[in-house]
C-alpha atoms as a printed R data frame, in Angstrom:
    type eleno elety resid chain resno      x      y       z
1   ATOM     1    CA   MET     A     1 45.283 24.542  63.324
2   ATOM     2    CA   ARG     A     2 44.709 25.114  59.649
3   ATOM     3    CA   LYS     A     3 41.143 24.040  59.885
4   ATOM     4    CA   LEU     A     4 40.539 26.124  63.046
5   ATOM     5    CA   SER     A     5 41.792 29.103  61.195
6   ATOM     6    CA   ILE     A     6 39.487 28.479  58.331
7   ATOM     7    CA   ILE     A     7 36.504 28.175  60.558
8   ATOM     8    CA   LEU     A     8 37.352 31.352  62.073
9   ATOM     9    CA   MET     A     9 37.935 33.209  58.836
10  ATOM    10    CA   PHE     A    10 34.271 31.969  57.899
11  ATOM    11    CA   GLY     A    11 32.937 32.501  61.174
12  ATOM    12    CA   VAL     A    12 34.122 35.824  62.086
13  ATOM    13    CA   GLY     A    13 34.862 37.244  58.563
14  ATOM    14    CA   CYS     A    14 37.134 40.400  57.768
15  ATOM    15    CA   ASN     A    15 36.313 43.623  59.241
16  ATOM    16    CA   SER     A    16 37.884 46.880  58.772
17  ATOM    17    CA   GLN     A    17 36.666 48.299  62.042
18  ATOM    18    CA   PRO     A    18 38.845 47.961  65.246
19  ATOM    19    CA   ALA     A    19 37.566 44.943  67.547
20  ATOM    20    CA   GLU     A    20 38.248 43.812  70.975
21  ATOM    21    CA   TRP     A    21 39.710 40.510  69.625
22  ATOM    22    CA   LYS     A    22 40.132 39.237  66.094
23  ATOM    23    CA   PRO     A    23 41.819 36.151  64.588
24  ATOM    24    CA   ASP     A    24 45.225 36.171  63.307
25  ATOM    25    CA   ILE     A    25 44.217 36.281  59.696
26  ATOM    26    CA   VAL     A    26 45.089 39.334  57.374
27  ATOM    27    CA   CYS     A    27 42.084 40.602  55.473
28  ATOM    28    CA   GLU     A    28 43.123 42.536  52.357
29  ATOM    29    CA   THR     A    29 40.146 43.950  51.089
30  ATOM    30    CA   TYR     A    30 41.650 45.073  47.932
31  ATOM    31    CA   ALA     A    31 43.946 42.425  47.274
32  ATOM    32    CA   PRO     A    32 44.917 42.027  43.745
33  ATOM    33    CA   ALA     A    33 43.209 39.161  41.786
34  ATOM    34    CA   THR     A    34 45.452 36.081  41.666
35  ATOM    35    CA   MET     A    35 44.684 33.786  38.287
36  ATOM    36    CA   GLY     A    36 46.082 30.408  37.459
37  ATOM    37    CA   SER     A    37 47.421 29.250  34.013
38  ATOM    38    CA   THR     A    38 44.977 28.527  31.452
39  ATOM    39    CA   PRO     A    39 45.866 24.977  30.132
40  ATOM    40    CA   LEU     A    40 45.664 24.401  26.380
41  ATOM    41    CA   LYS     A    41 42.874 22.117  25.731
42  ATOM    42    CA   ARG     A    42 41.608 19.934  22.990
43  ATOM    43    CA   LEU     A    43 38.134 19.438  21.901
44  ATOM    44    CA   THR     A    44 36.475 16.613  23.486
45  ATOM    45    CA   ARG     A    45 34.783 13.912  21.194
46  ATOM    46    CA   SER     A    46 31.511 15.408  21.924
47  ATOM    47    CA   GLN     A    47 32.356 18.842  21.080
48  ATOM    48    CA   TYR     A    48 34.171 17.650  17.969
49  ATOM    49    CA   ASN     A    49 30.846 15.860  16.915
50  ATOM    50    CA   HIS     A    50 28.392 18.859  17.554
51  ATOM    51    CA   SER     A    51 30.863 21.031  15.886
52  ATOM    52    CA   ILE     A    52 30.955 19.097  12.413
53  ATOM    53    CA   GLN     A    53 27.452 18.535  12.658
54  ATOM    54    CA   ASP     A    54 26.709 22.284  13.019
55  ATOM    55    CA   VAL     A    55 29.125 23.463  10.505
56  ATOM    56    CA   LEU     A    56 29.134 20.788   7.787
57  ATOM    57    CA   GLY     A    57 25.595 19.460   8.339
58  ATOM    58    CA   VAL     A    58 26.767 15.810   8.837
59  ATOM    59    CA   THR     A    59 24.096 13.890  10.754
60  ATOM    60    CA   ASP     A    60 26.302 10.869  12.073
61  ATOM    61    CA   SER     A    61 28.240 10.421  15.044
62  ATOM    62    CA   TYR     A    62 31.824 10.230  14.568
63  ATOM    63    CA   GLU     A    63 32.913  9.898  18.397
64  ATOM    64    CA   SER     A    64 34.045  6.391  17.822
65  ATOM    65    CA   LEU     A    65 36.582  7.374  15.431
66  ATOM    66    CA   LEU     A    66 38.780  9.368  18.139
67  ATOM    67    CA   VAL     A    67 40.679  8.370  21.048
68  ATOM    68    CA   GLU     A    68 38.911  8.195  24.550
69  ATOM    69    CA   ASP     A    69 38.906 11.647  26.464
70  ATOM    70    CA   GLU     A    70 40.952 12.276  29.199
71  ATOM    71    CA   LYS     A    71 38.772 12.601  32.588
72  ATOM    72    CA   LEU     A    72 39.187 15.154  35.389
73  ATOM    73    CA   GLY     A    73 36.637 13.714  38.029
74  ATOM    74    CA   PHE     A    74 33.639 13.124  36.248
75  ATOM    75    CA   PHE     A    75 34.138 15.464  33.572
76  ATOM    76    CA   ALA     A    76 36.042 15.018  29.877
77  ATOM    77    CA   SER     A    77 39.034 17.236  30.118
78  ATOM    78    CA   ASN     A    78 41.849 16.993  27.390
79  ATOM    79    CA   SER     A    79 44.655 19.187  28.850
80  ATOM    80    CA   THR     A    80 47.225 16.679  30.211
81  ATOM    81    CA   ALA     A    81 48.390 14.220  27.711
82  ATOM    82    CA   SER     A    82 50.098 15.143  24.449
83  ATOM    83    CA   PRO     A    83 48.599 13.414  21.170
84  ATOM    84    CA   ASP     A    84 50.498 10.569  20.039
85  ATOM    85    CA   MET     A    85 50.759  9.125  16.832
86  ATOM    86    CA   THR     A    86 47.832  6.943  17.056
87  ATOM    87    CA   THR     A    87 45.725 10.173  18.117
88  ATOM    88    CA   ILE     A    88 47.057 12.147  15.084
89  ATOM    89    CA   GLU     A    89 46.189  9.083  12.442
90  ATOM    90    CA   MET     A    90 42.494  8.945  14.337
91  ATOM    91    CA   TYR     A    91 41.886 12.575  13.448
92  ATOM    92    CA   GLN     A    92 43.059 12.048   9.993
93  ATOM    93    CA   ILE     A    93 40.780  8.945   9.678
94  ATOM    94    CA   ALA     A    94 37.886 11.072  10.921
95  ATOM    95    CA   ALA     A    95 38.403 14.200   8.831
96  ATOM    96    CA   GLU     A    96 38.432 12.081   5.654
97  ATOM    97    CA   THR     A    97 35.225 10.234   6.972
98  ATOM    98    CA   VAL     A    98 33.410 13.100   7.596
99  ATOM    99    CA   VAL     A    99 34.130 15.070   4.512
100 ATOM   100    CA   ALA     A   100 33.257 12.093   2.462
101 ATOM   101    CA   ASP     A   101 30.005 11.775   4.211
102 ATOM   102    CA   ALA     A   102 29.251 15.750   4.117
103 ATOM   103    CA   ASP     A   103 27.350 17.528   1.376
104 ATOM   104    CA   LEU     A   104 29.726 20.510   0.682
105 ATOM   105    CA   GLY     A   105 27.742 21.618  -2.268
106 ATOM   106    CA   ALA     A   106 25.121 22.556   0.425
107 ATOM   107    CA   ILE     A   107 27.462 24.878   2.104
108 ATOM   108    CA   ASP     A   108 29.151 25.990  -0.956
109 ATOM   109    CA   ASP     A   109 26.218 27.749  -2.579
110 ATOM   110    CA   CYS     A   110 28.439 29.721  -5.211
111 ATOM   111    CA   ASN     A   111 27.503 29.798  -8.612
112 ATOM   112    CA   LEU     A   112 30.281 28.668 -10.389
113 ATOM   113    CA   MET     A   113 28.567 29.685 -13.999
114 ATOM   114    CA   ASN     A   114 29.045 33.136 -13.452
115 ATOM   115    CA   THR     A   115 31.676 33.388 -10.465
116 ATOM   116    CA   PRO     A   116 35.460 32.607 -10.897
117 ATOM   117    CA   GLY     A   117 36.222 29.258  -8.949
118 ATOM   118    CA   GLU     A   118 38.947 31.160  -6.515
119 ATOM   119    CA   THR     A   119 36.112 33.620  -5.583
120 ATOM   120    CA   CYS     A   120 33.894 30.844  -4.529
121 ATOM   121    CA   ALA     A   121 36.982 28.985  -2.858
122 ATOM   122    CA   ARG     A   122 37.737 32.160  -0.831
123 ATOM   123    CA   GLN     A   123 34.198 32.443   0.026
124 ATOM   124    CA   TYR     A   124 33.850 28.813   1.408
125 ATOM   125    CA   ILE     A   125 37.324 29.123   3.156
126 ATOM   126    CA   ASP     A   126 36.190 32.328   5.026
127 ATOM   127    CA   THR     A   127 32.622 30.869   5.891
128 ATOM   128    CA   VAL     A   128 33.769 27.547   6.922
129 ATOM   129    CA   GLY     A   129 36.982 28.251   8.515
130 ATOM   130    CA   SER     A   130 35.809 30.909  10.795
131 ATOM   131    CA   ARG     A   131 33.092 28.726  12.175
132 ATOM   132    CA   LEU     A   132 35.576 25.742  12.663
133 ATOM   133    CA   PHE     A   133 38.290 27.824  14.172
134 ATOM   134    CA   ARG     A   134 35.745 29.942  16.054
135 ATOM   135    CA   ARG     A   135 37.449 33.244  14.880
136 ATOM   136    CA   PRO     A   136 38.278 34.699  11.502
137 ATOM   137    CA   LEU     A   137 41.194 33.439   9.796
138 ATOM   138    CA   SER     A   138 44.275 35.263   9.554
139 ATOM   139    CA   ALA     A   139 45.896 36.252   5.889
140 ATOM   140    CA   GLU     A   140 48.515 33.888   6.148
141 ATOM   141    CA   GLU     A   141 46.018 30.955   6.791
142 ATOM   142    CA   GLU     A   142 43.689 31.932   4.070
143 ATOM   143    CA   LYS     A   143 46.588 31.808   1.649
144 ATOM   144    CA   THR     A   144 47.416 28.544   2.903
145 ATOM   145    CA   TYR     A   145 44.250 26.925   2.098
146 ATOM   146    CA   ILE     A   146 43.512 28.835  -1.126
147 ATOM   147    CA   ASP     A   147 47.048 27.539  -2.345
148 ATOM   148    CA   LEU     A   148 45.841 24.206  -1.086
149 ATOM   149    CA   TYR     A   149 42.650 24.644  -3.194
150 ATOM   150    CA   PHE     A   150 44.341 25.246  -6.553
151 ATOM   151    CA   LEU     A   151 46.806 22.420  -5.830
152 ATOM   152    CA   TYR     A   152 43.957 20.010  -5.724
153 ATOM   153    CA   SER     A   153 41.122 21.408  -8.009
154 ATOM   154    CA   SER     A   154 42.611 20.879 -11.120
155 ATOM   155    CA   ARG     A   155 39.782 18.160 -11.630
156 ATOM   156    CA   SER     A   156 37.021 19.804  -9.920
157 ATOM   157    CA   HIS     A   157 36.072 22.646  -7.691
158 ATOM   158    CA   ASN     A   158 34.762 20.078  -4.928
159 ATOM   159    CA   ASP     A   159 37.789 18.211  -5.193
160 ATOM   160    CA   GLY     A   160 39.522 21.299  -3.983
161 ATOM   161    CA   LEU     A   161 37.090 22.091  -1.072
162 ATOM   162    CA   ARG     A   162 37.384 18.488   0.176
163 ATOM   163    CA   ILE     A   163 41.021 18.724   0.628
164 ATOM   164    CA   VAL     A   164 40.787 21.914   2.269
165 ATOM   165    CA   THR     A   165 37.966 21.174   4.691
166 ATOM   166    CA   ARG     A   166 39.850 17.830   5.592
167 ATOM   167    CA   ALA     A   167 43.135 20.056   6.355
168 ATOM   168    CA   MET     A   168 40.932 22.377   8.496
169 ATOM   169    CA   LEU     A   169 39.852 19.366  10.633
170 ATOM   170    CA   GLN     A   170 42.904 18.356  11.510
171 ATOM   171    CA   SER     A   171 44.239 21.920  12.209
172 ATOM   172    CA   PRO     A   172 45.293 22.906  15.765
173 ATOM   173    CA   ALA     A   173 43.166 25.783  15.241
174 ATOM   174    CA   PHE     A   174 40.061 23.571  15.326
175 ATOM   175    CA   LEU     A   175 41.293 20.791  17.568
176 ATOM   176    CA   TYR     A   176 42.381 23.030  20.435
177 ATOM   177    CA   HIS     A   177 40.920 25.915  22.479
178 ATOM   178    CA   PRO     A   178 43.680 28.519  22.430
179 ATOM   179    CA   ASP     A   179 42.320 31.139  24.723
180 ATOM   180    CA   TYR     A   180 44.836 33.558  24.425
181 ATOM   181    CA   GLU     A   181 46.721 35.709  21.885
182 ATOM   182    CA   VAL     A   182 50.366 36.063  21.833
183 ATOM   183    CA   VAL     A   183 50.887 39.886  22.404
184 ATOM   184    CA   ALA     A   184 54.458 41.435  21.706
185 ATOM   185    CA   GLY     A   185 56.150 42.635  24.671
186 ATOM   186    CA   GLN     A   186 53.973 40.684  27.309
187 ATOM   187    CA   ALA     A   187 55.892 39.114  30.290
188 ATOM   188    CA   ASN     A   188 55.741 35.715  30.932
189 ATOM   189    CA   GLY     A   189 52.847 35.140  33.291
190 ATOM   190    CA   GLU     A   190 51.256 38.394  32.695
191 ATOM   191    CA   ILE     A   191 47.439 38.276  33.172
192 ATOM   192    CA   GLN     A   192 45.726 38.791  29.888
193 ATOM   193    CA   PRO     A   193 41.839 39.184  29.547
194 ATOM   194    CA   LEU     A   194 40.165 36.914  27.055
195 ATOM   195    CA   SER     A   195 39.527 38.306  23.516
196 ATOM   196    CA   SER     A   196 35.928 38.538  22.523
197 ATOM   197    CA   TYR     A   197 36.316 35.510  20.206
198 ATOM   198    CA   ALA     A   198 37.628 33.396  22.972
199 ATOM   199    CA   LEU     A   199 34.776 34.454  24.979
200 ATOM   200    CA   ALA     A   200 32.410 33.488  22.172
201 ATOM   201    CA   SER     A   201 34.362 30.060  21.995
202 ATOM   202    CA   ARG     A   202 33.944 29.523  25.706
203 ATOM   203    CA   LEU     A   203 30.195 30.448  25.694
204 ATOM   204    CA   ALA     A   204 29.561 28.297  22.678
205 ATOM   205    CA   SER     A   205 31.325 25.202  24.380
206 ATOM   206    CA   PHE     A   206 29.533 25.836  27.603
207 ATOM   207    CA   LEU     A   207 25.973 26.434  26.298
208 ATOM   208    CA   TRP     A   208 26.267 24.128  23.147
209 ATOM   209    CA   ASP     A   209 29.223 21.726  23.524
210 ATOM   210    CA   SER     A   210 30.048 23.259  20.033
211 ATOM   211    CA   VAL     A   211 31.195 26.365  17.973
212 ATOM   212    CA   PRO     A   212 29.874 29.622  18.147
213 ATOM   213    CA   ASP     A   213 26.930 30.263  15.638
214 ATOM   214    CA   GLU     A   214 26.978 33.052  13.129
215 ATOM   215    CA   GLN     A   215 25.377 35.573  15.278
216 ATOM   216    CA   LEU     A   216 27.834 35.026  18.387
217 ATOM   217    CA   LEU     A   217 30.479 35.420  16.354
218 ATOM   218    CA   GLU     A   218 29.202 38.616  14.652
219 ATOM   219    CA   ALA     A   219 28.635 39.974  18.341
220 ATOM   220    CA   ALA     A   220 32.519 38.976  18.890
221 ATOM   221    CA   GLY     A   221 33.769 40.649  15.847
222 ATOM   222    CA   SER     A   222 31.923 44.054  16.602
223 ATOM   223    CA   GLY     A   223 33.126 44.001  20.044
224 ATOM   224    CA   ALA     A   224 29.515 43.889  21.659
225 ATOM   225    CA   LEU     A   225 30.117 40.531  23.336
226 ATOM   226    CA   LEU     A   226 32.670 42.632  25.532
227 ATOM   227    CA   THR     A   227 30.210 44.750  26.911
228 ATOM   228    CA   ASP     A   228 27.723 43.827  29.794
229 ATOM   229    CA   GLU     A   229 24.314 44.311  27.307
230 ATOM   230    CA   GLY     A   230 26.013 42.475  24.613
231 ATOM   231    CA   LEU     A   231 26.862 39.632  27.027
232 ATOM   232    CA   ARG     A   232 23.572 39.305  28.420
């Protein structure tokens, strides 16, 4: 009977005008949208690899250092299982390997001869952090990383940057796709539109399998991405 109803629904459709006969289907033209919950997804191995190549300039593939992706049909979708200790340790090893291979000096073009190390470190943290996290860092995050830099930069500026970068590559802000922001007073289950940065992250993942580039982040920051013209 359910199959017959579906056939009739598509065959007859919804008609707001009176008719001699119509199937027993209620057609609500202005029914509210129904949205499902958004699962928290980890980066796939391919997304991880493309992200670090685009941000840190490495050329090798590091997918073999990560656990296999979960599969949803034919697609990779890391949205079901929680990471175990093996997964966490593999992320740590991957981060250490990537940073050892990366030429951070090519990214950090700050001149230490005439610029304080803290200023250069903040510039690096803001630039690299916003690319990896696909959004600007919060003040708390920036303080955490600058404190980490001071803790490990006693020997050299680059030592501090290496530790900071390794920490960023193991942060949930990089490894996961949090598409929502916690809003004070929001009811549980309430529909919330995507923020401009979440939209930029989804676009980059779909189009490039990577993180947003600087142009896309700028469009998100200005709000242009939330307009029809900016989205086109």
